[in-house]
mmCIF file of N, CA and C in Angstrom:
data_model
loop_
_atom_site.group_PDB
_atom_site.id
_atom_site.type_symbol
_atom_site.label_atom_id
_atom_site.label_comp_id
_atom_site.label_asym_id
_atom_site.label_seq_id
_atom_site.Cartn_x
_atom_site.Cartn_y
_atom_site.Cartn_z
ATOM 1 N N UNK A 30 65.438 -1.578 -61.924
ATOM 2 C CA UNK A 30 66.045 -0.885 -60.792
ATOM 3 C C UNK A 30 64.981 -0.678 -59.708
ATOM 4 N N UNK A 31 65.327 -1.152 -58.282
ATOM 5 C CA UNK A 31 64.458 -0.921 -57.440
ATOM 6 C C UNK A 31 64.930 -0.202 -56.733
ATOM 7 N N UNK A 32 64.034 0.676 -56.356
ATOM 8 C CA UNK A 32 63.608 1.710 -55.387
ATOM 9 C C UNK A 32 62.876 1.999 -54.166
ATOM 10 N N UNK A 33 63.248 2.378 -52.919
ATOM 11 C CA UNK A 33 62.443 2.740 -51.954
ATOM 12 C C UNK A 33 61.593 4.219 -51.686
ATOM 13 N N UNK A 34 60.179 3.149 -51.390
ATOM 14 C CA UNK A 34 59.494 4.590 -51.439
ATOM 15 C C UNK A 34 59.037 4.646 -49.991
ATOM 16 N N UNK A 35 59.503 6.330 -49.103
ATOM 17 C CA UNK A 35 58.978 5.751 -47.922
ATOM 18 C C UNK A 35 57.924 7.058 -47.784
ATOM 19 N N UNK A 36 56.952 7.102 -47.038
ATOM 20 C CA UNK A 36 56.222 8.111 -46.882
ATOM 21 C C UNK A 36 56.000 8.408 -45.979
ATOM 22 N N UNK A 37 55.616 9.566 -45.478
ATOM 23 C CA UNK A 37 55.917 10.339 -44.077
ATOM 24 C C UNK A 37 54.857 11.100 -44.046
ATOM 25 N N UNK A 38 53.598 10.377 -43.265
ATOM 26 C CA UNK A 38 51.865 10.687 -42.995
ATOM 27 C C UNK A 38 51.652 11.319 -41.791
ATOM 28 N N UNK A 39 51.338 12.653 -41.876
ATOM 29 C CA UNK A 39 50.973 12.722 -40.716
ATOM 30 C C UNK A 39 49.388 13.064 -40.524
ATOM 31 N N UNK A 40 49.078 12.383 -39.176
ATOM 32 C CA UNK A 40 47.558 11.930 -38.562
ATOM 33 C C UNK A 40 47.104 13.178 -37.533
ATOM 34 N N UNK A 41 46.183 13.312 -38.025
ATOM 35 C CA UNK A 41 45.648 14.504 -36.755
ATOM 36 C C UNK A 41 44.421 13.527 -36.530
ATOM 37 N N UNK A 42 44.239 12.775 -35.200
ATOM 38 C CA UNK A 42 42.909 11.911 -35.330
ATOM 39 C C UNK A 42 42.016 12.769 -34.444
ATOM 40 N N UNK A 43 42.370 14.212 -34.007
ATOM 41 C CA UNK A 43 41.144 14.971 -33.383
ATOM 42 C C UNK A 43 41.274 16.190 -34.494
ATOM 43 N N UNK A 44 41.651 16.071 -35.371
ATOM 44 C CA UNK A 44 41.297 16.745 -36.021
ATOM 45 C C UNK A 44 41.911 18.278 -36.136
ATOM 46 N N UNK A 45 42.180 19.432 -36.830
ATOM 47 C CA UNK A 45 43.496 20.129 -36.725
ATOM 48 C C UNK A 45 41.980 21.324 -35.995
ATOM 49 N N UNK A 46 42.800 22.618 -34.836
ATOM 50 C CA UNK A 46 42.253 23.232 -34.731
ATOM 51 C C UNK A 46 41.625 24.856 -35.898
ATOM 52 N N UNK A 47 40.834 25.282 -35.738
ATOM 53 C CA UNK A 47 40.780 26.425 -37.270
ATOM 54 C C UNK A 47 41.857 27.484 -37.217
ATOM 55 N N UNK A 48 42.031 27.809 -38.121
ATOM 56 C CA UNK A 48 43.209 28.558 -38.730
ATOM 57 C C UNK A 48 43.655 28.326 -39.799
ATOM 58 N N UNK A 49 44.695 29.076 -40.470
ATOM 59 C CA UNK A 49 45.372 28.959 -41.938
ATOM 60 C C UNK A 49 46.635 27.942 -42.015
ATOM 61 N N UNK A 50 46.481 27.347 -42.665
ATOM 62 C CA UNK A 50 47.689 26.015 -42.733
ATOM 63 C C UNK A 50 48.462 26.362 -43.926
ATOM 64 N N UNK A 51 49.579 26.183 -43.844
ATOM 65 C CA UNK A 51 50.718 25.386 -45.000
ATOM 66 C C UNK A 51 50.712 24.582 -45.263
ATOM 67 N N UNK A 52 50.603 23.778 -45.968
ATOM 68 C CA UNK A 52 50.962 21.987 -46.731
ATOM 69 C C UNK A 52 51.461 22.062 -47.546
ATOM 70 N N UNK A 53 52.136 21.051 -47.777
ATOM 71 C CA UNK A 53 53.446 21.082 -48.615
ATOM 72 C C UNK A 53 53.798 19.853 -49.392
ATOM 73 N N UNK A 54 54.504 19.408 -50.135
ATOM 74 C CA UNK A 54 54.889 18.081 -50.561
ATOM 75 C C UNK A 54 55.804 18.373 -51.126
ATOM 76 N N UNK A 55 57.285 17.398 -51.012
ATOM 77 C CA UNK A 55 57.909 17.394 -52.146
ATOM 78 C C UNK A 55 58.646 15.969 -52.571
ATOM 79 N N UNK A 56 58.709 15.547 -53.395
ATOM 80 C CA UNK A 56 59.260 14.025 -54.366
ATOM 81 C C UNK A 56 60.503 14.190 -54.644
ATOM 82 N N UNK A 57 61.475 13.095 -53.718
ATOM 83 C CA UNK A 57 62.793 13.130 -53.633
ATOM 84 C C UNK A 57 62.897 11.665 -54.696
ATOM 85 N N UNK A 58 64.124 11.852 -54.917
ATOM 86 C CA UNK A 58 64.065 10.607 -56.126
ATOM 87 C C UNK A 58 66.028 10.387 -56.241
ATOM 88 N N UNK A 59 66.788 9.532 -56.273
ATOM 89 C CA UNK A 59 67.924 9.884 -56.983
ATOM 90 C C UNK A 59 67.702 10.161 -58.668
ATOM 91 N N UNK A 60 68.758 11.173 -58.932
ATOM 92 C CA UNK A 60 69.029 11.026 -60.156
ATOM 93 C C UNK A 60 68.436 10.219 -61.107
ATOM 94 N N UNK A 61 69.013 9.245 -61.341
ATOM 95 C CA UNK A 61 69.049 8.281 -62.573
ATOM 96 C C UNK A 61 67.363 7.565 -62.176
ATOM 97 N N UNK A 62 66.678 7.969 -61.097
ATOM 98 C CA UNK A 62 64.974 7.384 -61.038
ATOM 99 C C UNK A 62 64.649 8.426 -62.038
ATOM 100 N N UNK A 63 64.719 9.777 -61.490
ATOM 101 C CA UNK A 63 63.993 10.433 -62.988
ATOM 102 C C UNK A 63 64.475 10.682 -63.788
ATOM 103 N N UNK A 64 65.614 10.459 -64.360
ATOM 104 C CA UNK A 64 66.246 10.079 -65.668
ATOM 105 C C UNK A 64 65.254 8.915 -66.796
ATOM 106 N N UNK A 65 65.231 7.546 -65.668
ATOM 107 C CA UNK A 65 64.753 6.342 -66.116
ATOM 108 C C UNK A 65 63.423 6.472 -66.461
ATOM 109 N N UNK A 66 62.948 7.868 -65.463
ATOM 110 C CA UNK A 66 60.809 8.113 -66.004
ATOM 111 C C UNK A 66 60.844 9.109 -67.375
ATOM 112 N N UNK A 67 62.137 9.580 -67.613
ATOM 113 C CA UNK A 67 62.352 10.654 -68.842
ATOM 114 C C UNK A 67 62.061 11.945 -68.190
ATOM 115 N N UNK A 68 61.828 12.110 -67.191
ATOM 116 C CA UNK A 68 61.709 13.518 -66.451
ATOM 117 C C UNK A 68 63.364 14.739 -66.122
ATOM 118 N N UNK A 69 64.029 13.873 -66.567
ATOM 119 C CA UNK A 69 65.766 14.296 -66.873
ATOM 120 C C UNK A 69 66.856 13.837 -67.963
ATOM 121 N N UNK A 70 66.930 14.958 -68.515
ATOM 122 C CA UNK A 70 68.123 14.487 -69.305
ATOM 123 C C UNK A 70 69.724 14.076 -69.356
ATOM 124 N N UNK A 71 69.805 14.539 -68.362
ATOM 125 C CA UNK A 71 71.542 14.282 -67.844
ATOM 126 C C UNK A 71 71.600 13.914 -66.471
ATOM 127 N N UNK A 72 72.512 13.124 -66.014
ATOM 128 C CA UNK A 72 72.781 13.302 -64.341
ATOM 129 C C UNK A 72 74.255 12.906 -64.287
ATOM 130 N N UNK A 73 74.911 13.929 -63.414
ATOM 131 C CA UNK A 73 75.836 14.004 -63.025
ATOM 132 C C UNK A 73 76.465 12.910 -62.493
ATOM 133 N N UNK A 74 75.656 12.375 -61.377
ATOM 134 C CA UNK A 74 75.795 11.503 -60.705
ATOM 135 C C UNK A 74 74.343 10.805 -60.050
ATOM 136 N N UNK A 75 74.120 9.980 -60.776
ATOM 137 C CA UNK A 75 72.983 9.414 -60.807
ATOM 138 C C UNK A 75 72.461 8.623 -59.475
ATOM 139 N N UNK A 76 73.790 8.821 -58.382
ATOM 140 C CA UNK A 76 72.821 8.001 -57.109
ATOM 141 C C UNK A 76 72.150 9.516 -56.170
ATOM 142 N N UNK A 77 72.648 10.552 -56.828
ATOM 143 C CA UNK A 77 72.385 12.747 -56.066
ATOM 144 C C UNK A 77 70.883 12.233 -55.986
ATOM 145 N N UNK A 78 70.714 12.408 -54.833
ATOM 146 C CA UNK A 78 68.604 12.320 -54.531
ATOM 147 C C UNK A 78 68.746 13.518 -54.678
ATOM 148 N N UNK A 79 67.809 14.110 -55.797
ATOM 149 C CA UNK A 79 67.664 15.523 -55.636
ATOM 150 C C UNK A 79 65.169 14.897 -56.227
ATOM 151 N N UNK A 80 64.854 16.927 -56.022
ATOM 152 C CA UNK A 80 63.701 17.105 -56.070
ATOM 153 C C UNK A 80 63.700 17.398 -57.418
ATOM 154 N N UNK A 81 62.307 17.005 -58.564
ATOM 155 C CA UNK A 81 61.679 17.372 -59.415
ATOM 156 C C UNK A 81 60.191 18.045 -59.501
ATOM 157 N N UNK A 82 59.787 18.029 -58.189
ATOM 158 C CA UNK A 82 58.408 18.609 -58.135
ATOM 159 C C UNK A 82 57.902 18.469 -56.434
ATOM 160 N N UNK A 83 57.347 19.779 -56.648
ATOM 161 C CA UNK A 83 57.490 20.163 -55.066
ATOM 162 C C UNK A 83 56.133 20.950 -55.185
ATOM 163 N N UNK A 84 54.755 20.659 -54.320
ATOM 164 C CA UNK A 84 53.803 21.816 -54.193
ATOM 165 C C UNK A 84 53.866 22.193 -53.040
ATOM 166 N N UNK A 85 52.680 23.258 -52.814
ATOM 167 C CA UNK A 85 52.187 23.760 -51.811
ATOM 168 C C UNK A 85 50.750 24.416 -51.348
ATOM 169 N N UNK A 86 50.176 24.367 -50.573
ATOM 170 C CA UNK A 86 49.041 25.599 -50.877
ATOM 171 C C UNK A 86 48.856 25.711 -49.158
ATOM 172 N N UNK A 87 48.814 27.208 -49.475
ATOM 173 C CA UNK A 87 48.255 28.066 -48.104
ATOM 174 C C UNK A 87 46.449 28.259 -47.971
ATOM 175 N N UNK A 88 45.670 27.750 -46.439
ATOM 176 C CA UNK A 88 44.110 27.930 -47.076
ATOM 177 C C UNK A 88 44.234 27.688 -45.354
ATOM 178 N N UNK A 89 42.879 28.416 -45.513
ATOM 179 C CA UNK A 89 42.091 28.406 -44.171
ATOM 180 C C UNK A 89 41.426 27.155 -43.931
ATOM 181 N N UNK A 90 41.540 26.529 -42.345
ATOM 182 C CA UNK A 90 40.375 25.656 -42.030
ATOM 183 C C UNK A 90 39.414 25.853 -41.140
ATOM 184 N N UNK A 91 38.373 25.334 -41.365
ATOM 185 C CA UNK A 91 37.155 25.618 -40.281
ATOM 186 C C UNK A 91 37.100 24.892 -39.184
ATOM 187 N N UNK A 92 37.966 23.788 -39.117
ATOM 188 C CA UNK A 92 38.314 22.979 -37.578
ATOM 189 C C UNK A 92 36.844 22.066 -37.702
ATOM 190 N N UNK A 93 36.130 22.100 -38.964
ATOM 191 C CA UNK A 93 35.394 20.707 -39.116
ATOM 192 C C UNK A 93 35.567 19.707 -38.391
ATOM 193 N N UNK A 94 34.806 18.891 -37.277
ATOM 194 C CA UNK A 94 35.348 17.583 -36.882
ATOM 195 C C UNK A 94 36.474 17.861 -35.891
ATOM 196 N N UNK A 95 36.826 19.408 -35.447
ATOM 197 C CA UNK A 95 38.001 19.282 -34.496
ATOM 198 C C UNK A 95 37.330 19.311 -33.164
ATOM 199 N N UNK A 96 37.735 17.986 -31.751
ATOM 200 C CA UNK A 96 37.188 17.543 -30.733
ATOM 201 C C UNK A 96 38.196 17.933 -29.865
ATOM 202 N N UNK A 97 39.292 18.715 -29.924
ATOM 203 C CA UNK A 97 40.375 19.326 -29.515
ATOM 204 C C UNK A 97 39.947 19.871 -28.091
#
């Protein structure tokens, strides 16, 4: 079964100014993809894109490298 994976990068090429950031991620998948990795046992309806794992972390930056 093939699958599209698309990813969504975002570029700061001057670099972010200092302050506290959010970042985030989360892994959309249909159904029956994480069924097929064993990460689910049932699916309703196996084409439902739903999430299995989602982080985050809140942290300060020092604006290292920011030419802003």
């Amino acid at each position: 079964m093939l699958q599209t994976c698309e990813w969504f990068v975002h570029d700061f090429p001057d670099g972010l100014p200092p302050g506290r950031y959010d970042i985030w991620a989360m892994w959309l998948a249909p159904c029956r993809a994480w069924q097929d990795l064993g990460l689910s046992e049932t699916c309703d309806d196996p084409a439902l894109v739903t999430s299995m794992f989602a982080g985050s972390v809140n942290m300060p930056f020092d604006g290292a490298g920011y030419r802003g």
